[in-house]
PDB file of C-alpha atoms in Angstrom:
ATOM      1  CA  UNK A 727       2.220  27.561  30.531  1.00 45.00           C
ATOM      2  CA  UNK A 728      -0.336  26.162  28.082  1.00 48.00           C
ATOM      3  CA  UNK A 729      -1.591  22.630  28.151  1.00 48.00           C
ATOM      4  CA  UNK A 730      -0.964  20.325  25.253  1.00 49.00           C
ATOM      5  CA  UNK A 731      -3.972  19.266  23.199  1.00 51.00           C
ATOM      6  CA  UNK A 732      -2.793  15.678  23.356  1.00 51.00           C
ATOM      7  CA  UNK A 733      -4.460  13.483  26.011  1.00 51.00           C
ATOM      8  CA  UNK A 734      -2.363  12.428  28.966  1.00 48.00           C
ATOM      9  CA  UNK A 735      -2.666   9.303  31.059  1.00 50.00           C
ATOM     10  CA  UNK A 736      -2.813   9.829  34.803  1.00 50.00           C
ATOM     11  CA  UNK A 737      -3.128   6.656  36.783  1.00 51.00           C
ATOM     12  CA  UNK A 738      -6.117   4.716  35.527  1.00 49.00           C
ATOM     13  CA  UNK A 739      -7.980   7.615  33.937  1.00 50.00           C
ATOM     14  CA  UNK A 740      -7.296  10.009  31.088  1.00 48.00           C
ATOM     15  CA  UNK A 741      -7.175  13.782  31.416  1.00 51.00           C
ATOM     16  CA  UNK A 742      -6.288  16.842  29.400  1.00 53.00           C
ATOM     17  CA  UNK A 743      -4.820  18.981  32.189  1.00 54.00           C
ATOM     18  CA  UNK A 744      -1.204  19.736  32.862  1.00 51.00           C
ATOM     19  CA  UNK A 745      -1.339  19.326  36.653  1.00 53.00           C
ATOM     20  CA  UNK A 746       1.071  16.898  38.175  1.00 51.00           C
ATOM     21  CA  UNK A 747       3.106  16.671  34.964  1.00 51.00           C
ATOM     22  CA  UNK A 748       5.656  14.490  36.737  1.00 50.00           C
ATOM     23  CA  UNK A 749       3.064  11.718  36.988  1.00 49.00           C
ATOM     24  CA  UNK A 750       1.648  12.124  33.503  1.00 52.00           C
ATOM     25  CA  UNK A 751       2.930  10.375  30.423  1.00 54.00           C
ATOM     26  CA  UNK A 752       1.863  11.228  26.888  1.00 55.00           C
ATOM     27  CA  UNK A 753      -0.151   8.601  25.083  1.00 56.00           C
ATOM     28  CA  UNK A 754       1.380   7.712  21.748  1.00 55.00           C
ATOM     29  CA  UNK A 755      -1.325   6.948  19.225  1.00 51.00           C
ATOM     30  CA  UNK A 756      -0.123   5.253  16.051  1.00 55.00           C
ATOM     31  CA  UNK A 757      -1.623   6.793  12.988  1.00 52.00           C
ATOM     32  CA  UNK A 758      -0.788   6.936   9.329  1.00 52.00           C
ATOM     33  CA  UNK A 759      -1.743   9.980   7.336  1.00 50.00           C
ATOM     34  CA  UNK A 760      -1.532   9.436   3.627  1.00 52.00           C
ATOM     35  CA  UNK A 761      -2.286  12.196   1.250  1.00 50.00           C
ATOM     36  CA  UNK A 762      -3.760  11.694  -2.180  1.00 52.00           C
ATOM     37  CA  UNK A 763      -0.510  13.006  -3.636  1.00 51.00           C
ATOM     38  CA  UNK A 764       1.399  10.190  -1.937  1.00 73.00           C
ATOM     39  CA  UNK A 765      -1.031   7.626  -3.345  1.00 70.00           C
ATOM     40  CA  UNK A 766      -0.704   9.127  -6.828  1.00 74.00           C
ATOM     41  CA  UNK A 767       3.075   9.052  -6.526  1.00 79.00           C
ATOM     42  CA  UNK A 768       3.002   5.441  -5.312  1.00 78.00           C
ATOM     43  CA  UNK A 769       0.723   4.460  -8.230  1.00 77.00           C
ATOM     44  CA  UNK A 770       3.052   6.220 -10.661  1.00 82.00           C
ATOM     45  CA  UNK A 771       6.141   4.456  -9.288  1.00 88.00           C
ATOM     46  CA  UNK A 772       4.397   1.098  -9.368  1.00 89.00           C
ATOM     47  CA  UNK A 773       3.104   1.697 -12.909  1.00 89.00           C
ATOM     48  CA  UNK A 774       6.670   2.432 -14.044  1.00 92.00           C
ATOM     49  CA  UNK A 775       7.827  -0.835 -12.450  1.00 93.00           C
ATOM     50  CA  UNK A 776       4.859  -2.686 -13.956  1.00 93.00           C
ATOM     51  CA  UNK A 777       5.573  -1.287 -17.450  1.00 93.00           C
ATOM     52  CA  UNK A 778       9.188  -2.427 -17.158  1.00 95.00           C
ATOM     53  CA  UNK A 779       8.126  -5.879 -15.962  1.00 94.00           C
ATOM     54  CA  UNK A 780       5.546  -6.273 -18.762  1.00 94.00           C
ATOM     55  CA  UNK A 781       8.093  -5.213 -21.397  1.00 94.00           C
ATOM     56  CA  UNK A 782      10.892  -7.496 -20.165  1.00 94.00           C
ATOM     57  CA  UNK A 783       8.918 -10.546 -19.034  1.00 93.00           C
ATOM     58  CA  UNK A 784       6.037 -10.533 -21.519  1.00 91.00           C
ATOM     59  CA  UNK A 785       7.638  -8.745 -24.450  1.00 92.00           C
ATOM     60  CA  UNK A 786       4.859  -6.130 -24.537  1.00 91.00           C
ATOM     61  CA  UNK A 787       5.752  -3.401 -27.049  1.00 90.00           C
ATOM     62  CA  UNK A 788       2.553  -1.317 -26.955  1.00 88.00           C
ATOM     63  CA  UNK A 789       1.991   2.127 -25.503  1.00 90.00           C
ATOM     64  CA  UNK A 790       2.991   2.540 -21.839  1.00 92.00           C
ATOM     65  CA  UNK A 791       0.258   1.466 -19.458  1.00 92.00           C
ATOM     66  CA  UNK A 792      -1.487   3.958 -17.187  1.00 92.00           C
ATOM     67  CA  UNK A 793      -2.502   3.138 -13.576  1.00 91.00           C
ATOM     68  CA  UNK A 794      -6.093   2.517 -14.732  1.00 93.00           C
ATOM     69  CA  UNK A 795      -5.276   0.561 -17.922  1.00 94.00           C
ATOM     70  CA  UNK A 796      -7.538  -2.531 -18.090  1.00 96.00           C
ATOM     71  CA  UNK A 797      -4.754  -5.119 -18.303  1.00 94.00           C
ATOM     72  CA  UNK A 798      -7.018  -8.179 -18.106  1.00 95.00           C
ATOM     73  CA  UNK A 799      -9.414  -6.839 -20.746  1.00 95.00           C
ATOM     74  CA  UNK A 800      -6.407  -6.134 -22.972  1.00 93.00           C
ATOM     75  CA  UNK A 801      -5.461  -9.814 -22.696  1.00 93.00           C
ATOM     76  CA  UNK A 802      -2.094  -8.840 -21.291  1.00 92.00           C
ATOM     77  CA  UNK A 803      -2.128 -11.361 -18.437  1.00 93.00           C
ATOM     78  CA  UNK A 804      -3.254 -14.959 -18.341  1.00 93.00           C
ATOM     79  CA  UNK A 805      -3.194 -17.220 -15.270  1.00 93.00           C
ATOM     80  CA  UNK A 806       0.450 -18.266 -15.730  1.00 95.00           C
ATOM     81  CA  UNK A 807       1.573 -14.667 -16.195  1.00 95.00           C
ATOM     82  CA  UNK A 808      -0.357 -13.624 -13.090  1.00 95.00           C
ATOM     83  CA  UNK A 809       1.592 -16.242 -11.126  1.00 96.00           C
ATOM     84  CA  UNK A 810       4.853 -14.912 -12.626  1.00 96.00           C
ATOM     85  CA  UNK A 811       3.820 -11.395 -11.590  1.00 96.00           C
ATOM     86  CA  UNK A 812       3.019 -12.597  -8.070  1.00 96.00           C
ATOM     87  CA  UNK A 813       6.472 -14.189  -7.801  1.00 96.00           C
ATOM     88  CA  UNK A 814       8.125 -10.977  -9.034  1.00 96.00           C
ATOM     89  CA  UNK A 815       6.096  -8.859  -6.590  1.00 95.00           C
ATOM     90  CA  UNK A 816       6.918 -11.153  -3.670  1.00 95.00           C
ATOM     91  CA  UNK A 817      10.630 -10.898  -4.468  1.00 95.00           C
ATOM     92  CA  UNK A 818      10.521  -7.131  -5.051  1.00 94.00           C
ATOM     93  CA  UNK A 819       8.435  -6.255  -1.981  1.00 91.00           C
ATOM     94  CA  UNK A 820       9.691  -8.980   0.364  1.00 92.00           C
ATOM     95  CA  UNK A 821       6.222 -10.275   1.168  1.00 93.00           C
ATOM     96  CA  UNK A 822       4.018 -13.285   0.637  1.00 95.00           C
ATOM     97  CA  UNK A 823       0.782 -12.780  -1.277  1.00 95.00           C
ATOM     98  CA  UNK A 824      -1.937 -14.955   0.299  1.00 95.00           C
ATOM     99  CA  UNK A 825      -3.991 -17.167  -1.986  1.00 94.00           C
ATOM    100  CA  UNK A 826      -7.155 -15.290  -0.927  1.00 95.00           C
ATOM    101  CA  UNK A 827      -5.763 -12.156  -2.636  1.00 96.00           C
ATOM    102  CA  UNK A 828      -5.287 -13.910  -5.984  1.00 96.00           C
ATOM    103  CA  UNK A 829      -8.648 -12.886  -7.416  1.00 96.00           C
ATOM    104  CA  UNK A 830      -9.569 -11.227 -10.696  1.00 95.00           C
ATOM    105  CA  UNK A 831     -10.414  -7.806  -9.249  1.00 96.00           C
ATOM    106  CA  UNK A 832      -6.900  -7.464  -7.776  1.00 97.00           C
ATOM    107  CA  UNK A 833      -5.374  -7.770 -11.259  1.00 97.00           C
ATOM    108  CA  UNK A 834      -7.755  -5.624 -13.331  1.00 97.00           C
ATOM    109  CA  UNK A 835      -5.396  -2.622 -13.504  1.00 95.00           C
ATOM    110  CA  UNK A 836      -1.860  -1.737 -12.360  1.00 94.00           C
ATOM    111  CA  UNK A 837      -3.487   0.478  -9.685  1.00 93.00           C
ATOM    112  CA  UNK A 838      -5.496  -2.524  -8.402  1.00 95.00           C
ATOM    113  CA  UNK A 839      -2.324  -4.633  -8.191  1.00 96.00           C
ATOM    114  CA  UNK A 840      -0.577  -1.797  -6.344  1.00 94.00           C
ATOM    115  CA  UNK A 841      -3.523  -1.424  -3.948  1.00 94.00           C
ATOM    116  CA  UNK A 842      -3.357  -5.150  -3.186  1.00 95.00           C
ATOM    117  CA  UNK A 843       0.391  -4.981  -2.478  1.00 95.00           C
ATOM    118  CA  UNK A 844      -0.050  -1.877  -0.294  1.00 92.00           C
ATOM    119  CA  UNK A 845      -2.873  -3.562   1.634  1.00 93.00           C
ATOM    120  CA  UNK A 846      -0.796  -6.714   2.230  1.00 94.00           C
ATOM    121  CA  UNK A 847       2.240  -4.684   3.339  1.00 91.00           C
ATOM    122  CA  UNK A 848       0.068  -2.809   5.859  1.00 90.00           C
ATOM    123  CA  UNK A 849      -1.084  -6.038   7.534  1.00 87.00           C
ATOM    124  CA  UNK A 850       0.783  -6.980  10.743  1.00 77.00           C
TER     125      UNK A 850
END
């Protein structure tokens, strides 16, 4: 029988052998593997939501925004509209955006807003 490549805990030390399997318990290591494709898909989904929000809340009728569209440079959001967006994101995602995250670089593009939301959701 082959040993598993996963480390096992035996007493107070760690080993990779399969002896005394009755006494060994596998160590569960939490890890998140995110592929670039998943990130692209997440950005695309968020950009679709963002385009809908901009059209309904701000009355924007221009071309659909891309994940890297410079929304602040376009003059699309001012400080009041950023606060409206934060409220909408908090309701949609079920989270609270800390005041420290409300900085210009987090609202430069739809992808930056999405990255901020993803980062906040990942925090314990």
